Coordinates of C-alpha atoms and ligand atoms in Angstrom, one line a residue:
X1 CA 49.8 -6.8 -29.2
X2 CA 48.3 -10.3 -29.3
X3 CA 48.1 -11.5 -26.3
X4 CA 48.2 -8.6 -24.3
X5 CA 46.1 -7.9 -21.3
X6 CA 43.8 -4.9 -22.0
X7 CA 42.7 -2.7 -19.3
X8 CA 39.8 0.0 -19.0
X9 CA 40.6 3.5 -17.3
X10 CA 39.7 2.6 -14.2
X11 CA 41.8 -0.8 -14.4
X12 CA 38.8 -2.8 -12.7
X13 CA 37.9 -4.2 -16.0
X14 CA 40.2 -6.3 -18.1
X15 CA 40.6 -8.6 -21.1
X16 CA 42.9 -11.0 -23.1
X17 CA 41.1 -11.0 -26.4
X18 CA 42.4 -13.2 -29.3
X19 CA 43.1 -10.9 -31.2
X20 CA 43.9 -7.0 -31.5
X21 CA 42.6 -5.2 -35.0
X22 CA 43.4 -1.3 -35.7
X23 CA 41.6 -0.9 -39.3
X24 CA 42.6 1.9 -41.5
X25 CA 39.6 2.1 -43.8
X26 CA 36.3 1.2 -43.5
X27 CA 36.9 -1.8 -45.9
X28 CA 39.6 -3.1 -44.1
X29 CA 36.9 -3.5 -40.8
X30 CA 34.3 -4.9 -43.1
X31 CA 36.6 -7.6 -43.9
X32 CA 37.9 -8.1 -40.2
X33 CA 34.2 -8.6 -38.9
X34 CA 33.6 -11.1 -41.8
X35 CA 36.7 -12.9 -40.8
X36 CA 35.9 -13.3 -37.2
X37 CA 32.3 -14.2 -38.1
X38 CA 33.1 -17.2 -39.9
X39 CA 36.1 -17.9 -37.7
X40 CA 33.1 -17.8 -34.5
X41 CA 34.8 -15.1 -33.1
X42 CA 33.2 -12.4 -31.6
X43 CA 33.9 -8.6 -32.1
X44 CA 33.9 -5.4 -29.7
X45 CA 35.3 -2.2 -30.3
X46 CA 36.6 -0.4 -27.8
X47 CA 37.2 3.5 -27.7
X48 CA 38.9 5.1 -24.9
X49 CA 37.8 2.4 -22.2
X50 CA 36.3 4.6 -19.7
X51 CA 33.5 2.9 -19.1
X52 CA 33.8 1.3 -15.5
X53 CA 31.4 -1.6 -16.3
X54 CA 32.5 -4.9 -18.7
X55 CA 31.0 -3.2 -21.8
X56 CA 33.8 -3.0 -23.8
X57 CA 35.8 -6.2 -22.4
X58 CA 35.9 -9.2 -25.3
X59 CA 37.6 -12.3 -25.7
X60 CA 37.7 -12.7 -29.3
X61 CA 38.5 -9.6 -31.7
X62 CA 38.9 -6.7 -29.9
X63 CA 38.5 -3.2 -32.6
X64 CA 40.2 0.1 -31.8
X65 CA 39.4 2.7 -34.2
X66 CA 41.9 5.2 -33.3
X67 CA 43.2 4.8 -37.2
X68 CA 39.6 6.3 -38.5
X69 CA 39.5 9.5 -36.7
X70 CA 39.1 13.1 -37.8
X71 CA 36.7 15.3 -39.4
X72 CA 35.2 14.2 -42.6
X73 CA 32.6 17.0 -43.9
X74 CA 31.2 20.2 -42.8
X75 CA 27.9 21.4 -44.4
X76 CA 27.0 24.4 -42.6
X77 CA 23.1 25.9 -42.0
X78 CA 22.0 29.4 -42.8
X79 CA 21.4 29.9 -38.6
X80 CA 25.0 29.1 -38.1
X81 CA 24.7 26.0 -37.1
X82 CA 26.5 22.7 -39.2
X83 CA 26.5 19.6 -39.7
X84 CA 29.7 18.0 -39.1
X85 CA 30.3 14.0 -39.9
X86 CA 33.2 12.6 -38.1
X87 CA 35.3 9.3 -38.2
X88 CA 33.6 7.1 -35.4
X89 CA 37.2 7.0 -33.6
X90 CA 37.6 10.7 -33.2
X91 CA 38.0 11.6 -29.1
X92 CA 36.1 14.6 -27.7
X93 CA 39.3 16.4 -27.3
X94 CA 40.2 16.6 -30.7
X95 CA 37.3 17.2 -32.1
X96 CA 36.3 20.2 -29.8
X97 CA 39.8 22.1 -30.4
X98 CA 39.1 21.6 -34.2
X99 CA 35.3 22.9 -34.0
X100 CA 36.5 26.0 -32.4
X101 CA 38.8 26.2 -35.0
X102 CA 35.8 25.8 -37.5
X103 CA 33.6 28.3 -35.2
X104 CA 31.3 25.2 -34.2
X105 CA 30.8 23.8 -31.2
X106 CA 29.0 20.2 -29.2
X107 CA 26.2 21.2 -27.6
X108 CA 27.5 19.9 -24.4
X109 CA 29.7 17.7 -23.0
X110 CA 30.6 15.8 -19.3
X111 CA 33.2 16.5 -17.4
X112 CA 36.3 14.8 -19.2
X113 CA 37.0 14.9 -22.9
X114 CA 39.2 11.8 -23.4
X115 CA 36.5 9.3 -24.5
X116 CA 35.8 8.3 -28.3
X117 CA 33.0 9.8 -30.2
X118 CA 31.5 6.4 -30.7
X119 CA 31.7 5.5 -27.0
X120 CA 30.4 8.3 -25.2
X121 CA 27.4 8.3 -27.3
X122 CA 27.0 4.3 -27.2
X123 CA 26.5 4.0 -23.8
X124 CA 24.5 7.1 -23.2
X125 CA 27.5 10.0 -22.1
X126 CA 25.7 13.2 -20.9
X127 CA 26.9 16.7 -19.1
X128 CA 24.4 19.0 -17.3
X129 CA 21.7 21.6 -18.5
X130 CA 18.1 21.1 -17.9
X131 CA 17.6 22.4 -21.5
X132 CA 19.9 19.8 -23.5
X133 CA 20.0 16.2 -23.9
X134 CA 23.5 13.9 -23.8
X135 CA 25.5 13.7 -26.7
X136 CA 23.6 11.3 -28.2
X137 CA 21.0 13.6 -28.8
X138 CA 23.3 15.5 -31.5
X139 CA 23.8 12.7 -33.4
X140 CA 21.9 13.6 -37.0
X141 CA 23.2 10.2 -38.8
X142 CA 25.2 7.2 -38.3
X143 CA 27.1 4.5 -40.4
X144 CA 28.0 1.3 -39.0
X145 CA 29.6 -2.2 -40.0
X146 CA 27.0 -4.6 -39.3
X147 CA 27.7 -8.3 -38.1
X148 CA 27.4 -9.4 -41.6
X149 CA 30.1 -6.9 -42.8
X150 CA 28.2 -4.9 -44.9
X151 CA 28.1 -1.3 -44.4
X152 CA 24.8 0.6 -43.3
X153 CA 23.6 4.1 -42.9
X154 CA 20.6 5.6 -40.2
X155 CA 19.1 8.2 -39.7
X156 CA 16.0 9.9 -39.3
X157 CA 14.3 9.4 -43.0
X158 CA 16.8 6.4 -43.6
X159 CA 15.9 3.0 -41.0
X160 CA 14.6 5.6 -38.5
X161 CA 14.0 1.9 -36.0
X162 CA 18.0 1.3 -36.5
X163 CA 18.6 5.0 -35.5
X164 CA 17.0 5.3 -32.8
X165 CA 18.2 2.3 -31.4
X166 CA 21.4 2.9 -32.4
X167 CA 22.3 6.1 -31.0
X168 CA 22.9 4.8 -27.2
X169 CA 23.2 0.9 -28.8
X170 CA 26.0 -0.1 -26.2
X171 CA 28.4 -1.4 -29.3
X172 CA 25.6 -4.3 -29.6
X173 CA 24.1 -3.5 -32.9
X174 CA 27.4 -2.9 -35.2
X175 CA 30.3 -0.9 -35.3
X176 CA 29.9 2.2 -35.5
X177 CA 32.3 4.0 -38.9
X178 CA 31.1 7.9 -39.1
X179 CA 28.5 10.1 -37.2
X180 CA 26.8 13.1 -38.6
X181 CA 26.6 15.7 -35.6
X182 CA 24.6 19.0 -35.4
X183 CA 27.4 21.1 -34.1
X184 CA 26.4 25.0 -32.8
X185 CA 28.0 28.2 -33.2
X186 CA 31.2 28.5 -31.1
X187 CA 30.3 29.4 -27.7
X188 CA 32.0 31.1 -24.1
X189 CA 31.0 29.9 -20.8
X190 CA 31.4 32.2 -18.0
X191 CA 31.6 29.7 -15.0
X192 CA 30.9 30.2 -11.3
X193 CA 31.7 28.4 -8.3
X194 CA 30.6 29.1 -5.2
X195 CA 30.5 27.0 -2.4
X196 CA 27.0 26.4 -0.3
X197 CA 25.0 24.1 2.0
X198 CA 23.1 21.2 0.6
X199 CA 20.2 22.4 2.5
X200 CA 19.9 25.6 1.0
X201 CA 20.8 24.6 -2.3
X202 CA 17.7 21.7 -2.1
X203 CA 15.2 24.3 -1.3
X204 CA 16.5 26.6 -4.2
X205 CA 17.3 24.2 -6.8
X206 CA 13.9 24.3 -9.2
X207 CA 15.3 27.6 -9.8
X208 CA 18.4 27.4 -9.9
X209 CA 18.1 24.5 -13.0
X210 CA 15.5 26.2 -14.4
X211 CA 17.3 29.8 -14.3
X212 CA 20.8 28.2 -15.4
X213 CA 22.7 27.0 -18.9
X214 CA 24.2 24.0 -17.0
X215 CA 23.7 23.8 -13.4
X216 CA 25.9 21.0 -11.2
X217 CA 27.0 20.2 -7.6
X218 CA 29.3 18.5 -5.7
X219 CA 28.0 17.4 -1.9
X220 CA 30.3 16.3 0.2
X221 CA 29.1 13.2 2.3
X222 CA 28.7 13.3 5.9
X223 CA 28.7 17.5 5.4
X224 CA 26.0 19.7 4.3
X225 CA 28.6 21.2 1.9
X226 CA 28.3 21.6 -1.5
X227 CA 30.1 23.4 -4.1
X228 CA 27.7 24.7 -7.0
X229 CA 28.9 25.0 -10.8
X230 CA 27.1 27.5 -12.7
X231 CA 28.0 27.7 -16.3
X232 CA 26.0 30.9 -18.5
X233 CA 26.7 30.3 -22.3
X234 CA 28.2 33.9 -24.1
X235 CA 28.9 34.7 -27.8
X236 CA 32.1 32.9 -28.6
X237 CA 33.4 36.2 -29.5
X238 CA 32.9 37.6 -25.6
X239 CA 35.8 38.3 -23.8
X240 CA 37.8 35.5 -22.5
X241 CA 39.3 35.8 -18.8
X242 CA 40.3 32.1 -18.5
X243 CA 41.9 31.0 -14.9
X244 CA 45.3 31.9 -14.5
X245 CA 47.8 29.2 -15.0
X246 CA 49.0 29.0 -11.3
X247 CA 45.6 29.0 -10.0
X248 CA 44.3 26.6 -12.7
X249 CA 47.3 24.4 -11.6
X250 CA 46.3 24.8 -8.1
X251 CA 42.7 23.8 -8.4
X252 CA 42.6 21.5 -11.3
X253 CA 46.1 19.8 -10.6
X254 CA 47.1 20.2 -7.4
X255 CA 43.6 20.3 -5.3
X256 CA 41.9 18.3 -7.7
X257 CA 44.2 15.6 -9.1
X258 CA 47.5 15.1 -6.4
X259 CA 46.1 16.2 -3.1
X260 CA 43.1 14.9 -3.6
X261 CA 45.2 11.2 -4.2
X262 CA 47.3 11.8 -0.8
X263 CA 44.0 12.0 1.2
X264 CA 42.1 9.5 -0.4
X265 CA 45.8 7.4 0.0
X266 CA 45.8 8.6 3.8
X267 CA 41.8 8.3 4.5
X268 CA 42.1 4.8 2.9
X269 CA 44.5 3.8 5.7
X270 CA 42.1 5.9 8.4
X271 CA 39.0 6.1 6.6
X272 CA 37.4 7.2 10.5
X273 CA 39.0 10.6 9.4
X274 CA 37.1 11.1 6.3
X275 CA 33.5 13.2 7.7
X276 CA 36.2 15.7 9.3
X277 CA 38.0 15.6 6.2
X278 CA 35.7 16.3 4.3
X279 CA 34.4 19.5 6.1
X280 CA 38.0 20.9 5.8
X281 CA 37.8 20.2 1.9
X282 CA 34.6 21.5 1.6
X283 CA 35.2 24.6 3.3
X284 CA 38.9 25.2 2.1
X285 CA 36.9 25.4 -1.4
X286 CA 36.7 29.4 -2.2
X287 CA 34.4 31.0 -4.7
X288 CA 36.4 31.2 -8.8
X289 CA 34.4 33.0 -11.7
X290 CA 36.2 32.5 -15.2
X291 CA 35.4 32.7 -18.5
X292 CA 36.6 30.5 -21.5
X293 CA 35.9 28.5 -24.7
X294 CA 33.0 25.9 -24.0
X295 CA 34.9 22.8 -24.2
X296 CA 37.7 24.3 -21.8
X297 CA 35.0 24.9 -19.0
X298 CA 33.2 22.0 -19.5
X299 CA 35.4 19.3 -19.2
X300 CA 39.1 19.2 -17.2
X301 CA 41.3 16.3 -16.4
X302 CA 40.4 13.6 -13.9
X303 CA 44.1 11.4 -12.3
X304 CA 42.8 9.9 -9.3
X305 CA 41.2 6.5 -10.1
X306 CA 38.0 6.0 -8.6
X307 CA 35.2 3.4 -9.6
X308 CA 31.7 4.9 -10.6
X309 CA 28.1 4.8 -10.2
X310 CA 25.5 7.1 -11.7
X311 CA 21.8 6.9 -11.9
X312 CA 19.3 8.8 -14.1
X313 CA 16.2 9.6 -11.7
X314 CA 13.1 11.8 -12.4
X315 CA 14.0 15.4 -12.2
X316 CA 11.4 15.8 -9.1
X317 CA 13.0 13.1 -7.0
X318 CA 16.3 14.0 -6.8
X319 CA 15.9 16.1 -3.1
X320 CA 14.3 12.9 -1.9
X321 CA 16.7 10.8 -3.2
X322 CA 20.0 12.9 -2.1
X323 CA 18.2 13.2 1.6
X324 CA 18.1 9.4 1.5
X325 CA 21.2 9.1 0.7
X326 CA 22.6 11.0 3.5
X327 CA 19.8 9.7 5.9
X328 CA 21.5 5.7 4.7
X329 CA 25.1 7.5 5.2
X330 CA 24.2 8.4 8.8
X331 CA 22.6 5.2 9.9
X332 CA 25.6 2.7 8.5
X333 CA 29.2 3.3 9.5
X334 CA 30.3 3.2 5.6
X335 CA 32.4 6.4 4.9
X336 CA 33.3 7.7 1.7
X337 CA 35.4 10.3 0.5
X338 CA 34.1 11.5 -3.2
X339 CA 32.2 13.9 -3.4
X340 CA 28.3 13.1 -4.9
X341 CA 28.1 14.6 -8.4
X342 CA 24.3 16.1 -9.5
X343 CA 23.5 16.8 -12.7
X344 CA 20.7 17.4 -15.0
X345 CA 19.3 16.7 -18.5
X346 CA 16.3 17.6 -20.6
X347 CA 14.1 14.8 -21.4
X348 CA 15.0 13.0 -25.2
X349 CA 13.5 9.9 -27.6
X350 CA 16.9 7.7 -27.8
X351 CA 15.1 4.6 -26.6
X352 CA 18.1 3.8 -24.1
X353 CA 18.4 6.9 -23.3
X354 CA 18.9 7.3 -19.8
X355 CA 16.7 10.8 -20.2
X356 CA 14.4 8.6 -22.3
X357 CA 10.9 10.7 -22.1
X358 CA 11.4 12.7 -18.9
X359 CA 13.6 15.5 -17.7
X360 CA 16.1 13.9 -15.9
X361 CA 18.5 14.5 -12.6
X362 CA 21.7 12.4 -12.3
X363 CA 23.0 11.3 -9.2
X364 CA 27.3 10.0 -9.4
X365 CA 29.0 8.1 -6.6
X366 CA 32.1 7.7 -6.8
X367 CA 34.4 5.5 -4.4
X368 CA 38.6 5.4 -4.5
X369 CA 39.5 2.6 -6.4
X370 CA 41.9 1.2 -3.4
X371 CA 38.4 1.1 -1.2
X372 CA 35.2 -1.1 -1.8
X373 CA 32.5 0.5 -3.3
X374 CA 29.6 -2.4 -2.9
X375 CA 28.1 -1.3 0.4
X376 CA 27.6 2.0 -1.1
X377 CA 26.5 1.2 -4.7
X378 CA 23.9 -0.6 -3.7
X379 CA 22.6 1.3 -0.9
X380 CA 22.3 4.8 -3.5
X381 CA 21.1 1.9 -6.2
X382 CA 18.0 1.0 -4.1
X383 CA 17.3 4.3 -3.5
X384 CA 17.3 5.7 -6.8
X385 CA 15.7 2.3 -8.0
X386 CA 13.3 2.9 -6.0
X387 CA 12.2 6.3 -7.5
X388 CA 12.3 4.5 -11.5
X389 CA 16.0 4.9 -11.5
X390 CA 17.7 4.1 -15.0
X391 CA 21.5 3.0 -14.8
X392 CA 24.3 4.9 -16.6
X393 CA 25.3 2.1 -19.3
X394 CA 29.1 3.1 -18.7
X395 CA 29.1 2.9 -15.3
X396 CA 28.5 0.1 -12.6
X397 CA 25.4 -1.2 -11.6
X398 CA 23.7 -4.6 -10.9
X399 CA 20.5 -4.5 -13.4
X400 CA 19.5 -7.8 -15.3
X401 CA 17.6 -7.5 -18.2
X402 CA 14.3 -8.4 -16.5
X403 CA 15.3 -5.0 -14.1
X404 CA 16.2 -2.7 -17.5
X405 CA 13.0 -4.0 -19.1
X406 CA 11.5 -2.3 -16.4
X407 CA 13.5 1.3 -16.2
X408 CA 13.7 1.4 -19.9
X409 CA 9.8 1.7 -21.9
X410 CA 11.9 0.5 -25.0
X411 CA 14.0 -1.8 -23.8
X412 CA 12.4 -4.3 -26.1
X413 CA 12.0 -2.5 -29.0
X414 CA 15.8 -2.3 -28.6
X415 CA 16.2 -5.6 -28.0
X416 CA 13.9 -6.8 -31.2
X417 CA 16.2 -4.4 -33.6
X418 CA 19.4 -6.4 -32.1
X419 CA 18.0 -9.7 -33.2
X420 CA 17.8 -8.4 -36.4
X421 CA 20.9 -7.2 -37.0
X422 CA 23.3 -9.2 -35.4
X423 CA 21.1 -12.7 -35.1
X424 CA 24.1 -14.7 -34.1
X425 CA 25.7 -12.6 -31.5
X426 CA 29.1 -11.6 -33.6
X427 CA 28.8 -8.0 -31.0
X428 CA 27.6 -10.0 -27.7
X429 CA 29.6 -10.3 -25.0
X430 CA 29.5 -11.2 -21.3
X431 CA 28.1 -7.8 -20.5
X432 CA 25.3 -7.7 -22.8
X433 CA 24.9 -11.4 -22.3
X434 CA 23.3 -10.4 -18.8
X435 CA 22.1 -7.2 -19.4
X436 CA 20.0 -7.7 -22.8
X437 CA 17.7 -10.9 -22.9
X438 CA 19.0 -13.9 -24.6
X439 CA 17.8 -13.6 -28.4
X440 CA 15.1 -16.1 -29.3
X441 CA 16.6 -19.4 -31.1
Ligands
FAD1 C1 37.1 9.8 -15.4 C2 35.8 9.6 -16.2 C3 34.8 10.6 -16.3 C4 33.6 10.4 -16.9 N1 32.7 11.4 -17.0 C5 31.5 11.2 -17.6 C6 30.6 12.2 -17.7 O1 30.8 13.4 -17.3 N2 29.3 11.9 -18.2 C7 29.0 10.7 -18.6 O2 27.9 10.5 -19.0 N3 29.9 9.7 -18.6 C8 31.2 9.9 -18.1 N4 32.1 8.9 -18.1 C9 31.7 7.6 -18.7 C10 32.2 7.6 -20.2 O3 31.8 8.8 -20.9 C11 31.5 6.4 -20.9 O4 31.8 5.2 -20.2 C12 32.0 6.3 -22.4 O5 31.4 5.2 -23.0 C13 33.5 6.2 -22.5 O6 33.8 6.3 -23.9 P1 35.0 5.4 -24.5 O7 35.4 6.0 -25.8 O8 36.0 5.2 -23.5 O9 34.2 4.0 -24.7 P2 34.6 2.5 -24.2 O10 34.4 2.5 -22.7 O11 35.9 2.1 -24.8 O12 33.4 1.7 -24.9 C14 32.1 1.9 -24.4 C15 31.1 1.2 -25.3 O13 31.1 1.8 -26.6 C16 31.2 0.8 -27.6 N5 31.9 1.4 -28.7 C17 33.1 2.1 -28.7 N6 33.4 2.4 -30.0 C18 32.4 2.0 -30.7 C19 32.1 2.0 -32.1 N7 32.9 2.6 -33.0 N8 30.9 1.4 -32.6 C20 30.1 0.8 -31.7 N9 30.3 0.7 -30.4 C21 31.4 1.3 -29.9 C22 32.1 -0.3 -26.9 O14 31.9 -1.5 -27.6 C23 31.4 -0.3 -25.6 O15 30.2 -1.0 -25.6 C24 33.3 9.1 -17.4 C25 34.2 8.1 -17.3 C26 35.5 8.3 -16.7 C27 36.5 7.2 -16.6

């Protein structure tokens, strides 16, 4: 493995780090950071590497912890709820499965399930619900290598500054061993698609966040289509009436995943086709209801590579926001395929927290990875900048630290707990070289 190029999901990221580690134990990554410390090496683990931006790229010892994954304790609450500590490696898919198994569930989760426990909640990973926070905000307590190899625990009563920073801490404070989740009772989600205009759905959509478990659309640029997701959370024991298997093949696999690769293939060779194709995707979309096991509905599987933006806005601004969008799409000749993703989240105190102190709207582009994206990015990046925008920390942006000083009220709060702990930058890398303010000497 030494030696090897690594790549991240979306292959526009890569690395050649000097070495590979896979620790077993705990002890065993205590004793690899040392070693690279005193060899002047730095360290990055790496989860699933679906981030889209250089956050996980290294060129000294790069960490997987697939080795430490699985479910360590389960101490459950009189309400029903538990809390469940997990090996920092575990991916989303496996540990959903095995909390339904438990009768637990995550509170919520985005839209794929293949990332690392200790990834999605570094950089910030959220879904959509106006009433719950990203995945971050179930984390109850973490433990972490730090650069000097010793092994630390936060929480709430226990380094409360570490914690909080620690929770969305981009891989820059330590490596993160175990987290202690608040897991829920098993839940259903009855789902609802239903295809609409963007203009109606604008002038409904206080309600339709306020009224809903996790409310989502899709618009389709250069249309005033969207398709709404509506998903009502049910007793786990509710009836189930999952999709059928053909027609969860033909809309996950088929429309989703390989059709939706021959037009982007086709549009990338005639992208002048794309408005008219996309008003024949958005209206070939018909209305599907289902119900099934939380982590079923919330997340499904995502083939076509594209490269990603997505921007945390104040939950008023997103109409103006989407509107300028479209009003930039109209005035430049850039087309673009992918749908625009909207989400929303309820406001949280993880200090790099995208949803950091305000109820929060997300706004995802998304561009095919065979076609530029820049034009785009930074046309919907000055718009949502421009309304106190915060960057997804997994995703591609252009922010400096003097920008996310700005967007972020603790950004150096943050940044004074990561000079603490890792004072000679054994977790730095290019990324947070140009993202977090060089450390005081
Ligand atoms: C197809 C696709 C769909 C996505 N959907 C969503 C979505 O719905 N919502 C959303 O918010 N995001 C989404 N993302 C982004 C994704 O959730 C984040 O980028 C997430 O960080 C990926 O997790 P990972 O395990 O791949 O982490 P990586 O990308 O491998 O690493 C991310 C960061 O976490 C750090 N890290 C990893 N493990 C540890 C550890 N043990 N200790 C300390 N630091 C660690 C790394 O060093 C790095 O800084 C999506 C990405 C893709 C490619």
């Amino acid at each position: 493995m030494n030696g090897a190029v690594w790549r991240n999901w979306a292959g526009n990221q890569s690395a050649r780090p000097a070495e590979y580690a896979g620790p077993e134990t705990v002890d065993e990554l205590r004793r690899t950071v040392r070693r690279a410390a005193e060899n002047g090496l730095r360290v990055k683990c790496v989860g699933a590497g679906h981030s889209f931006t250089s956050i996980a790229v290294t060129d000294g010892v790069m960490v997987s912890l697939d080795a430490l994954s699985g479910i360590e304790s389960v101490v459950p609450s009189s309400d029903g709820s538990a809390l469940v500590t997990v090996l920092a490696g575990t991916r989303l898919r496996e540990l959903t499965a095995r909390l339904w198994d438990l009768g637990l569930a995550m509170t919520n989760l985005g839209d794929i399930d293949e990332q690392s426990i200790a990834g999605a909640i570094s950089t910030g990973t959220h879904g959509t619900g106006a009433r719950f926070g990203g995945i971050a905000t179930q984390v109850r307590a973490l433990e972490m290598v730090t650069a000097d190899g010793k092994v630390t625990t936060c929480s709430p009563e226990t380094d409360p500054q570490l914690f909080v920073a620690a929770r969305v801490g981009l891989g820059a404070l330590g490596i993160i061993t175990r987290v202690t989740l608040r897991c829920e009772p098993a839940f259903a989600l009855h789902a609802v698609e239903t295809p609409a205009t963007l203009t109606g759905t604008l002038a409904g959509i206080t309600d339709s966040v306020a009224t809903t478990d996790h409310f989502e659309f899709y618009w389709f640029p250069h249309t005033d289509r969207v398709l709404t997701k509506r998903n009502t959370r049910l007793p786990a024991d509710s009836p189930l009436a999952p999709l059928g298997r053909a027609r969860a093949f033909v809309d996950d696999e088929l429309l989703s995943n390989k059709a939706f690769e021959a037009v982007n293939r086709i549009v990338t060779r005639y992208p002048r086709a794309i408005p008219r194709v996309n008003a024949f995707s958005a209206r070939a979309l018909s209305a599907r209801e289902f119900t099934d096991r939380s982590y079923r509905v919330f997340a499904s599987s995502r083939t076509v590579r594209f490269r990603e933006m997505e921007y945390a806005v104040p939950a008023e601004s997103i109409v103006y926001v989407l509107r300028e969008v479209d009003r930039w799409l109209h005035s430049s000749d850039f087309v673009v395929a992918f749908p625009v993703e909207v989400r929303f989240a309820a406001s949280d105190d993880i200090w790099l927290s995208t949803a950091y102190g305000r109820d929060t709207a997300y706004i995802a582009v998304h561009q095919y990875h065979r076609r530029d994206h820049r034009a785009y990015f930074d046309a919907v990046e000055a718009i949502a900048r421009s309304v106190g925008g915060r960057p997804h920390w997994g995703k591609l942006h252009s922010l400096g630290a003097a920008d996310l000083a700005e967007a972020y009220p603790k950004f150096d709060d943050f940044c004074e707990v990561r000079d603490a702990v890792d004072p000679g930058g054994v977790f730095a890398n290019p990324y947070l070289a140009a993202t977090l303010p060089v450390r005081a000497q």
